PDB file of C-alpha atoms in Angstrom:
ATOM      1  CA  UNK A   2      14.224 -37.568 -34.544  1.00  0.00           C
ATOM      2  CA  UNK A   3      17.193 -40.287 -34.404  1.00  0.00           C
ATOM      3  CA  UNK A   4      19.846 -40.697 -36.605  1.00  0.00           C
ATOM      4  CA  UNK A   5      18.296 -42.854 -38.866  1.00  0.00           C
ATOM      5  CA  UNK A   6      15.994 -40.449 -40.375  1.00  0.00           C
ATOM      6  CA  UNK A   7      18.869 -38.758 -41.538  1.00  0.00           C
ATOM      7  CA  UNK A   8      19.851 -41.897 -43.351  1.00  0.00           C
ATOM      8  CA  UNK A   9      16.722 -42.577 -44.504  1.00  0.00           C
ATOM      9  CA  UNK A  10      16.296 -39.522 -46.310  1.00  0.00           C
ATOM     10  CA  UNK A  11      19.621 -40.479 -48.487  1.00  0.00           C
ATOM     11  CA  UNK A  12      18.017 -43.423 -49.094  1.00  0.00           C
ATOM     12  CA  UNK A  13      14.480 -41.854 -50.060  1.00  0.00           C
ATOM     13  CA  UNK A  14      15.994 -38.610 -51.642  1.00  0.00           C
ATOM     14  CA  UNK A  15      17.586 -40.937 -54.588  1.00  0.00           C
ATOM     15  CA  UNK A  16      13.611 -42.552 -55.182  1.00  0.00           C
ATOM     16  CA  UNK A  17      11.735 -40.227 -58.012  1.00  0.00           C
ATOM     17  CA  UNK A  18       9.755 -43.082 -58.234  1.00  0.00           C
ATOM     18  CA  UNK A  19       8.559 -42.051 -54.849  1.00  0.00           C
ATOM     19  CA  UNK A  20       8.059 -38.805 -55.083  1.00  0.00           C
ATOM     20  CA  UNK A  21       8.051 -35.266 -56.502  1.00  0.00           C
ATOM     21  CA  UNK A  22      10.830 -32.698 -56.913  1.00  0.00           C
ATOM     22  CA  UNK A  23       9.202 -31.019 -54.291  1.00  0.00           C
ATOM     23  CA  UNK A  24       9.706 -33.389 -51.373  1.00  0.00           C
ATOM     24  CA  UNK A  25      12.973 -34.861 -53.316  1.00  0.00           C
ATOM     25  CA  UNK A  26      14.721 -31.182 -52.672  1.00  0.00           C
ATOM     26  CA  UNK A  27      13.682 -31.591 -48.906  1.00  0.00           C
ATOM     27  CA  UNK A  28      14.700 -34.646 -48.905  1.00  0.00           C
ATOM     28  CA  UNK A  29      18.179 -33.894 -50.201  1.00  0.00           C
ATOM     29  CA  UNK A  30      18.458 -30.960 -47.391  1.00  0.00           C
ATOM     30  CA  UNK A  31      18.914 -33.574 -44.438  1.00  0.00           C
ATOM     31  CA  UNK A  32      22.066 -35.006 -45.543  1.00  0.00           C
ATOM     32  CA  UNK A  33      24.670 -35.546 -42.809  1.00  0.00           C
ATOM     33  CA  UNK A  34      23.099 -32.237 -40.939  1.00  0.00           C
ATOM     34  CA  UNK A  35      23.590 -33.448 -37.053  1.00  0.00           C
ATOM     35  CA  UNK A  36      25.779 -31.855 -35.049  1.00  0.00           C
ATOM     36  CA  UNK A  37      28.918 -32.983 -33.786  1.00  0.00           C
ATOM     37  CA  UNK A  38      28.839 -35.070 -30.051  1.00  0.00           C
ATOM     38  CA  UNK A  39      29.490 -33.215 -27.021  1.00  0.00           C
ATOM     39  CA  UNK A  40      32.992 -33.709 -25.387  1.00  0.00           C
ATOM     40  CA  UNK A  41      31.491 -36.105 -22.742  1.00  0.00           C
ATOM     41  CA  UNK A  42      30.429 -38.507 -25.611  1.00  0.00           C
ATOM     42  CA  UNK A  43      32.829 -37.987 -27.113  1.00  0.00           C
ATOM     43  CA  UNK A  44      35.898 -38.706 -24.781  1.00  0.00           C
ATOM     44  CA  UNK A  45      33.548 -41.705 -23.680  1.00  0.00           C
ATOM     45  CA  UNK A  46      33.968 -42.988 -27.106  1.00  0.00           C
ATOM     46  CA  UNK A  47      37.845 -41.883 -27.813  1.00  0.00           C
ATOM     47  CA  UNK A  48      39.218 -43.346 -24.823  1.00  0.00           C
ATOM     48  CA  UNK A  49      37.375 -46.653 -24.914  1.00  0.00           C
ATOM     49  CA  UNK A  50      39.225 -47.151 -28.265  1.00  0.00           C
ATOM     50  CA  UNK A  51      42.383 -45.324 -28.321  1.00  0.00           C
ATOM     51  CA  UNK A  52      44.672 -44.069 -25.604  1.00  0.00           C
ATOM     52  CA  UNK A  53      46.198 -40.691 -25.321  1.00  0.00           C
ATOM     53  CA  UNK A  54      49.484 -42.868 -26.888  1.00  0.00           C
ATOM     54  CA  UNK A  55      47.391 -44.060 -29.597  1.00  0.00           C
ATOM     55  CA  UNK A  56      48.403 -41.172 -31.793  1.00  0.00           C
ATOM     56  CA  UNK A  57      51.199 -38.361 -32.227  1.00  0.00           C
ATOM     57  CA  UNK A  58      48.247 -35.952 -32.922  1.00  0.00           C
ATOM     58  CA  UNK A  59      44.567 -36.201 -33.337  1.00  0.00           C
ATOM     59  CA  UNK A  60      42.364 -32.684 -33.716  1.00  0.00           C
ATOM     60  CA  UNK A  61      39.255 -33.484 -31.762  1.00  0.00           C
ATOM     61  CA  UNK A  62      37.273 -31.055 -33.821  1.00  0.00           C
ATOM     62  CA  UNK A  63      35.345 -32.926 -36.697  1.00  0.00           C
ATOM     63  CA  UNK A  64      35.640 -32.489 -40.193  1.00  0.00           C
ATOM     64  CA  UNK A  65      32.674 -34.119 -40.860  1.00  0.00           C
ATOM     65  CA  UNK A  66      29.475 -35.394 -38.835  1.00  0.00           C
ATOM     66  CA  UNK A  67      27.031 -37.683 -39.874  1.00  0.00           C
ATOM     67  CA  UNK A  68      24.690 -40.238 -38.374  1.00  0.00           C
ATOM     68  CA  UNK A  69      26.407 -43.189 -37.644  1.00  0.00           C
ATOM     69  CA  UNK A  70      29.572 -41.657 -36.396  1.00  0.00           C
ATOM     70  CA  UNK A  71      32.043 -38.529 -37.411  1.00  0.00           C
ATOM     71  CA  UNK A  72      35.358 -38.247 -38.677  1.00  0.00           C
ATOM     72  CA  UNK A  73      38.442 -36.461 -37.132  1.00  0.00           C
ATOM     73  CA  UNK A  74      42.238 -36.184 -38.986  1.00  0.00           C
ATOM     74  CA  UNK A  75      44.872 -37.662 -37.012  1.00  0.00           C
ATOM     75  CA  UNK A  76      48.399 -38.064 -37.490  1.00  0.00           C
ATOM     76  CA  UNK A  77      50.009 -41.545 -36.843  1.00  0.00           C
ATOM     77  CA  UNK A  78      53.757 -41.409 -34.823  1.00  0.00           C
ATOM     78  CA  UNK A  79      54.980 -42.399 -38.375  1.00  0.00           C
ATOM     79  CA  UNK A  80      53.719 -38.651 -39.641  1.00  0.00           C
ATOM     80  CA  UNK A  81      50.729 -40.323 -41.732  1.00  0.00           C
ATOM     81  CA  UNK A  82      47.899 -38.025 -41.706  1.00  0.00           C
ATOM     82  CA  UNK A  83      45.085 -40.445 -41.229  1.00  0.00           C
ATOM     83  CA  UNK A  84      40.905 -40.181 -40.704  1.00  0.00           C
ATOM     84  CA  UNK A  85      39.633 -41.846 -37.630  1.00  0.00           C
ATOM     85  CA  UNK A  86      35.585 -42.590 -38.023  1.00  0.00           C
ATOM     86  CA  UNK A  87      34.242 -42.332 -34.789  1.00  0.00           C
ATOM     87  CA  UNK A  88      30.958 -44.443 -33.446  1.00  0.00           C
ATOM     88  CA  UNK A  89      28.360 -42.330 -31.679  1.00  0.00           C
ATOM     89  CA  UNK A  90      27.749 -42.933 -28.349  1.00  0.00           C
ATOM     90  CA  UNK A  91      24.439 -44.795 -27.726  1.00  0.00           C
ATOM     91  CA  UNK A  92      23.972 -45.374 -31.255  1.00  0.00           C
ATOM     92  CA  UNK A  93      23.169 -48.868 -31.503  1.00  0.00           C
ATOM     93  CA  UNK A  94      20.217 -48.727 -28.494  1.00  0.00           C
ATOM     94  CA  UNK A  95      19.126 -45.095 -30.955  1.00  0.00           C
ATOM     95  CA  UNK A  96      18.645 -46.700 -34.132  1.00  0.00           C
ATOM     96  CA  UNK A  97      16.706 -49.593 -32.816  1.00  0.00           C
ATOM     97  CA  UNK A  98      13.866 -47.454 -31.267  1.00  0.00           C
ATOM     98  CA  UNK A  99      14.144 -45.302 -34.515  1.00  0.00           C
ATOM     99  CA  UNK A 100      13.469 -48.373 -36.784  1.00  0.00           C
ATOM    100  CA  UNK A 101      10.307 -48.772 -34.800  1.00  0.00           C
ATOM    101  CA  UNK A 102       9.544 -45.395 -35.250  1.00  0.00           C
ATOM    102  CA  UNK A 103       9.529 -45.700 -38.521  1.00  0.00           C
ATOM    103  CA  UNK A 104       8.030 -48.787 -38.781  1.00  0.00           C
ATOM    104  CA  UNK A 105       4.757 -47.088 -37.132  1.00  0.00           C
ATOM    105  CA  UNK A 106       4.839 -43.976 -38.877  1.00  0.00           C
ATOM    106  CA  UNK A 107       4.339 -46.475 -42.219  1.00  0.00           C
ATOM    107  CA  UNK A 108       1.695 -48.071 -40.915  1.00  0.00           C
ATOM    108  CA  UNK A 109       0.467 -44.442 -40.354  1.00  0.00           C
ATOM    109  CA  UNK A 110       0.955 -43.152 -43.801  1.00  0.00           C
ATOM    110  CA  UNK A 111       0.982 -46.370 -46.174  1.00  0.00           C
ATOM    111  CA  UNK A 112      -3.212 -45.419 -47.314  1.00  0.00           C
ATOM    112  CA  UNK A 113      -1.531 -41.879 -48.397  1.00  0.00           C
ATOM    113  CA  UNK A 114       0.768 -43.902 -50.791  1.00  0.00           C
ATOM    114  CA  UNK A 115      -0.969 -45.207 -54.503  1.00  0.00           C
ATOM    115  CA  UNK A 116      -1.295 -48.473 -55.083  1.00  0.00           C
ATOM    116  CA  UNK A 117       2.026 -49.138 -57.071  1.00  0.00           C
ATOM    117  CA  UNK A 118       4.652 -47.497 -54.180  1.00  0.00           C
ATOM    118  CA  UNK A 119       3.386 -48.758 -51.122  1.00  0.00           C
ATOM    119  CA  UNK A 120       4.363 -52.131 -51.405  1.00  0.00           C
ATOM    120  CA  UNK A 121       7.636 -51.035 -52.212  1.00  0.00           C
ATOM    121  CA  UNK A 122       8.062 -48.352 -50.115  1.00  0.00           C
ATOM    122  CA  UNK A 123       7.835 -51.410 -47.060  1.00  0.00           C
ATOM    123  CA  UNK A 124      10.644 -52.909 -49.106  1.00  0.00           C
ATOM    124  CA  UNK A 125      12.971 -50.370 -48.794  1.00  0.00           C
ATOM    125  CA  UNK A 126      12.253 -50.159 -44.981  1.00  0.00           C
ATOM    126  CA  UNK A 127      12.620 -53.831 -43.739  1.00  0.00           C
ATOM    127  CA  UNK A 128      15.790 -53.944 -45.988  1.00  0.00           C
ATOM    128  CA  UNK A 129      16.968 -50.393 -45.051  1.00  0.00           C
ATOM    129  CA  UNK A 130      16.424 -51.717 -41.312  1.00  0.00           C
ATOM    130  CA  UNK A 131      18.456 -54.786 -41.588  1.00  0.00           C
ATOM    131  CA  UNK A 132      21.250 -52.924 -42.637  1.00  0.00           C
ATOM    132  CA  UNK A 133      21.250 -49.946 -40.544  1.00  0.00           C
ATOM    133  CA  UNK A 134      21.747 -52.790 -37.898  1.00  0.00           C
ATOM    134  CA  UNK A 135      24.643 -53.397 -39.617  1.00  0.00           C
ATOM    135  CA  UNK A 136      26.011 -50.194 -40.045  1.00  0.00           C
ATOM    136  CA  UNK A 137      26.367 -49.279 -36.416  1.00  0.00           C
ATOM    137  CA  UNK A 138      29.545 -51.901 -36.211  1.00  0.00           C
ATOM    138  CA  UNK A 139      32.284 -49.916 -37.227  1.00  0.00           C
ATOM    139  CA  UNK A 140      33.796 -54.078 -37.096  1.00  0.00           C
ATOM    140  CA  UNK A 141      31.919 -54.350 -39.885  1.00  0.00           C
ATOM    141  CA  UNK A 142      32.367 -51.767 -41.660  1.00  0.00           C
ATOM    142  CA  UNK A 143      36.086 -52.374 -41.764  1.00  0.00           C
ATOM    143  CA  UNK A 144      35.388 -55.732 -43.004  1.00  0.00           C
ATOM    144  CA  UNK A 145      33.429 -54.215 -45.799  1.00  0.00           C
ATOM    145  CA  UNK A 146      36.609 -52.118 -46.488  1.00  0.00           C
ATOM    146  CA  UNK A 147      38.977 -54.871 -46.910  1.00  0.00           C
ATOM    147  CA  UNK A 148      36.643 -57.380 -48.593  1.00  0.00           C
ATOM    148  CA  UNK A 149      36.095 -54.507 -51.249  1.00  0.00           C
ATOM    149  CA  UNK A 150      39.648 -53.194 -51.524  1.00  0.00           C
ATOM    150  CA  UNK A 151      40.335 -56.934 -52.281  1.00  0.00           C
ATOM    151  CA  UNK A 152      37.787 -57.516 -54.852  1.00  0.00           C
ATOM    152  CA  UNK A 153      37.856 -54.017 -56.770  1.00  0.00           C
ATOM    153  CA  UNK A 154      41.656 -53.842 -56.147  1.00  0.00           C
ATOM    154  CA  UNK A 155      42.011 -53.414 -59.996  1.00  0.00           C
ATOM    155  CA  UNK A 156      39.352 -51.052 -60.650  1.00  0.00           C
ATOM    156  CA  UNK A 157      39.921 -47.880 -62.027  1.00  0.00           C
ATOM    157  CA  UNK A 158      38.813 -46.612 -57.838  1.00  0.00           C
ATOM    158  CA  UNK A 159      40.442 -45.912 -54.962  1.00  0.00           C
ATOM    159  CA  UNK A 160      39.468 -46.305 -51.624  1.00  0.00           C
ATOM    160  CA  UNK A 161      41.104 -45.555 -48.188  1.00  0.00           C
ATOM    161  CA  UNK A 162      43.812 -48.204 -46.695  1.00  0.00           C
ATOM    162  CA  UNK A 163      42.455 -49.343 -43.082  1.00  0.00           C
ATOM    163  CA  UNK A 164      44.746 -49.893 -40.375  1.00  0.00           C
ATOM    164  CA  UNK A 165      43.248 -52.870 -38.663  1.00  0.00           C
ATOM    165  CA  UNK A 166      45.246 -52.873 -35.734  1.00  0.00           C
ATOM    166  CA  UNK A 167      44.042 -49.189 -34.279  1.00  0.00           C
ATOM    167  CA  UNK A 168      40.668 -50.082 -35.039  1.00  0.00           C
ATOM    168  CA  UNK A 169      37.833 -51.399 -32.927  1.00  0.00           C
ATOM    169  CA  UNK A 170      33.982 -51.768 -32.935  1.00  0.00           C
ATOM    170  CA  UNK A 171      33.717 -47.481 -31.741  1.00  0.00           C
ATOM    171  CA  UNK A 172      36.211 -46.676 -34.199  1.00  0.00           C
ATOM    172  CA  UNK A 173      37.792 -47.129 -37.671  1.00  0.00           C
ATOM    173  CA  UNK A 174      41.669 -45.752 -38.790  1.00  0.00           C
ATOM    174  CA  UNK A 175      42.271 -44.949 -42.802  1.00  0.00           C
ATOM    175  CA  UNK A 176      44.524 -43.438 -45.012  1.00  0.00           C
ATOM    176  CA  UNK A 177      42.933 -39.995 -45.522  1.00  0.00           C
ATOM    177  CA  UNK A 178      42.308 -38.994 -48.684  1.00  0.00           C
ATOM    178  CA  UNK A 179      42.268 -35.733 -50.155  1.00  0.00           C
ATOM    179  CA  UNK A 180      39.450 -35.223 -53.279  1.00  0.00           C
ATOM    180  CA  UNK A 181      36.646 -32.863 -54.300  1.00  0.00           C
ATOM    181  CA  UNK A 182      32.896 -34.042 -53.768  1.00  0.00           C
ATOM    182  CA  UNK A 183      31.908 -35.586 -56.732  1.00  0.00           C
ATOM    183  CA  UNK A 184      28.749 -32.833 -57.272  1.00  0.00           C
ATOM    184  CA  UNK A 185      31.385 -30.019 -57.077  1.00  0.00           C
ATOM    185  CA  UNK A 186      31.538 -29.170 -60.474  1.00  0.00           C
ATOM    186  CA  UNK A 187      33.172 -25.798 -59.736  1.00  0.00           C
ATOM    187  CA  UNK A 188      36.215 -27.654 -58.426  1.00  0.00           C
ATOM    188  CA  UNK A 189      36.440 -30.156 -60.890  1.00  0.00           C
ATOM    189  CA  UNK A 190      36.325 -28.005 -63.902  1.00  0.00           C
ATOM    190  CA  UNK A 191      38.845 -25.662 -62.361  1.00  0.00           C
ATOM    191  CA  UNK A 192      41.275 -28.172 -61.929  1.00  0.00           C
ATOM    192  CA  UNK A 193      40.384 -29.428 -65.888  1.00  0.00           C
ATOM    193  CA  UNK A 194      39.472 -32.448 -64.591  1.00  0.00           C
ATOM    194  CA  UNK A 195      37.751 -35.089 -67.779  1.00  0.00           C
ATOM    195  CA  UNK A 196      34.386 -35.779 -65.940  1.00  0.00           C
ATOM    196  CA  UNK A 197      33.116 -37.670 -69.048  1.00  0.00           C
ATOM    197  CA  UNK A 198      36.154 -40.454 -68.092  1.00  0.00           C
ATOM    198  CA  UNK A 199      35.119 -40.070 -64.664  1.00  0.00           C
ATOM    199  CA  UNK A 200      30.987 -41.072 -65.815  1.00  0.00           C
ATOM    200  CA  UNK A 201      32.828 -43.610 -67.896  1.00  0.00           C
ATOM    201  CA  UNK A 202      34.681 -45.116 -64.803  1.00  0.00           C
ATOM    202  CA  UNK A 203      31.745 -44.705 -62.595  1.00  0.00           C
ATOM    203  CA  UNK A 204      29.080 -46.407 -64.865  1.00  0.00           C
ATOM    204  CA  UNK A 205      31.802 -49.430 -65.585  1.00  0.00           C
ATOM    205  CA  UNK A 206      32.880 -49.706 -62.258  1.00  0.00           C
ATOM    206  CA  UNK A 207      28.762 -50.177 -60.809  1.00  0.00           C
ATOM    207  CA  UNK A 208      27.688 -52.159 -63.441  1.00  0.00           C
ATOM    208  CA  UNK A 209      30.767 -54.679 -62.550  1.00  0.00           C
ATOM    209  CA  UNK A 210      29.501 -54.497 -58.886  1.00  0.00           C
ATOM    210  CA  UNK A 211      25.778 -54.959 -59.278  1.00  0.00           C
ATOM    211  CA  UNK A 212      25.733 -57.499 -62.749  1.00  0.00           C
ATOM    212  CA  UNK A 213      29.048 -59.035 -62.452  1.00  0.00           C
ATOM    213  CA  UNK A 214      30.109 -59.350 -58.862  1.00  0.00           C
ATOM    214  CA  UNK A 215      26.894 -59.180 -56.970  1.00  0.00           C
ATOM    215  CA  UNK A 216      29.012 -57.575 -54.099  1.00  0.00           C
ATOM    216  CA  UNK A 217      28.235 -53.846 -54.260  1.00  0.00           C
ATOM    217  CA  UNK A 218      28.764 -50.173 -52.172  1.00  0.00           C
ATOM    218  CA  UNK A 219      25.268 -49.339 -51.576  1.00  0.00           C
ATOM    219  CA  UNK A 220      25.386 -45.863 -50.091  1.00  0.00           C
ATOM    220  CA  UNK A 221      26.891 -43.495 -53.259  1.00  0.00           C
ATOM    221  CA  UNK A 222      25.374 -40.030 -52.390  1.00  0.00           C
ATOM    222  CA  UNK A 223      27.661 -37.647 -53.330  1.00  0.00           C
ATOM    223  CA  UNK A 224      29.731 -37.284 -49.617  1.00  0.00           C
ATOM    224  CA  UNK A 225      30.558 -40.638 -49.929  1.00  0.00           C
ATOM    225  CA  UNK A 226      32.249 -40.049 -53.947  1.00  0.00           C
ATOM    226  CA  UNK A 227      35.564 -37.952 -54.347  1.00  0.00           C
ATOM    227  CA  UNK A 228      36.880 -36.776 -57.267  1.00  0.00           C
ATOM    228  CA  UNK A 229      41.211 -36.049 -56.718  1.00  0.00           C
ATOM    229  CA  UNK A 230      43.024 -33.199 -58.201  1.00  0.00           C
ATOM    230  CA  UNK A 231      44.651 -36.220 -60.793  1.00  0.00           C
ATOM    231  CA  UNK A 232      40.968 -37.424 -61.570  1.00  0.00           C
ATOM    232  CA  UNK A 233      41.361 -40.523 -59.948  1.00  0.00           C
ATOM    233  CA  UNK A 234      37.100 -41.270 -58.390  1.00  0.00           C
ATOM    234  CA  UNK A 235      37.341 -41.904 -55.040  1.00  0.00           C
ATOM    235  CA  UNK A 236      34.925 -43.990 -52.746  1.00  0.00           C
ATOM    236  CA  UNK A 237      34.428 -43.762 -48.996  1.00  0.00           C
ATOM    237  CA  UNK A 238      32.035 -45.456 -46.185  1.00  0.00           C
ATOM    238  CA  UNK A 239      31.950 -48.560 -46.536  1.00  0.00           C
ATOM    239  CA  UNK A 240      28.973 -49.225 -43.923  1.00  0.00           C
ATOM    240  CA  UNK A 241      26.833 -50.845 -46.683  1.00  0.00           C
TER     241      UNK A 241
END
């Protein structure tokens, strides 16, 4: 199966509504698990963006690899240790046969679902497919970034400073920044960290987004929130 599975098992692993604890812990097991591309895709990718110029180091082994693209660290000629988001090769042309995979496997299964879900499970597909399309343009994604670093810029969040001019539609340059997942409570509470003012922030800074604003980050699984050794909540992928 095609990357978008993975993605839409973030989506459906947050939906109790959906289903049980059973499937939901299943569910939750797929997240980011797809394996890093080979060094033909990969150099196809890194030098269509980026020369070997481009930076005074870059450590072609992944920290992390998910569906839409991976991220290496990277150090800018200034010194700046930076996270470069890489596209997957053939991605676009992938997700597009996957959203018609999925498409027939509702048709398949939608009698299985009651009455009440099925309608919305469709929902949640047509608009999880519209912006899937979306998310495969790393162009995008980095005007997602600077739209939202504008409009939250006095939020109690941080998020990662993009360096437009290294980026591209294969890749996107940030700041990196250094944090704890935000479900690693054994971290967190080491470091005395006040998680209730973190909920606090959290909870403030959503309901701002989604009843104030209207402008929101719609992918918050816990990969995507950091929590800093100064307690600062941190937000990352801005693809949605």
């Amino acid at each position: 199966m095609g990357a978008s599975f993975i993605k839409l098992a973030q989506v459906l692993a947050t939906r109790s509504d959906f289903f049980s604890k059973e499937y939901l812990d299943e569910l939750k097991d797929l997240h980011d698990q797809i394996p890093a591309m080979n060094k033909s895709s990969f150099d196809k990718i890194f030098y269509r963006a980026f020369s070997d110029n481009s930076f005074e180091k870059f450590d072609k082994k992944p920290i992390a690899s998910a569906s839409i693209g991976q991220v290496h660290v990277a150090y800018l000629k200034t010194g700046e240790k930076v996270a470069v988001k890489l596209r997957r090769d053939g991605i676009k042309k992938q997700v597009l046969a996957d959203i018609k995979i999925i498409n027939f496997f509702n048709l398949i299964f939608k009698p299985l679902f009651s009455h009440y879900t099925k309608n919305s499970i469709e929902a949640v597909i047509v608009e999880f497919s519209k912006m899937i399309k979306e998310e495969v343009s790393l162009n995008k994604e980095l005007q997602n970034l600077q739209k939202f670093s504008h409009v939250y810029k006095d939020s109690a969040v941080k998020f990662p400073k993009a360096y437009e001019e290294l980026s591209c539609d294969d890749a996107i340059v940030m700041s990196f920044e250094e944090g704890f997942r935000f479900d690693d409570k054994e971290n967190i509470f080491k470091h005395n960290i006040d998680f209730k003012k973190i909920i606090a922030n959290l909870v403030d800074f959503y309901t701002t987004q989604m009843l104030i604003n209207g402008y929101f980050h719609a992918d918050p699984h816990p990969g995507n929130l950091l929590v800093n050794k100064e307690g600062e909540l941190i937000l990352l992928d801005f693809g949605m």
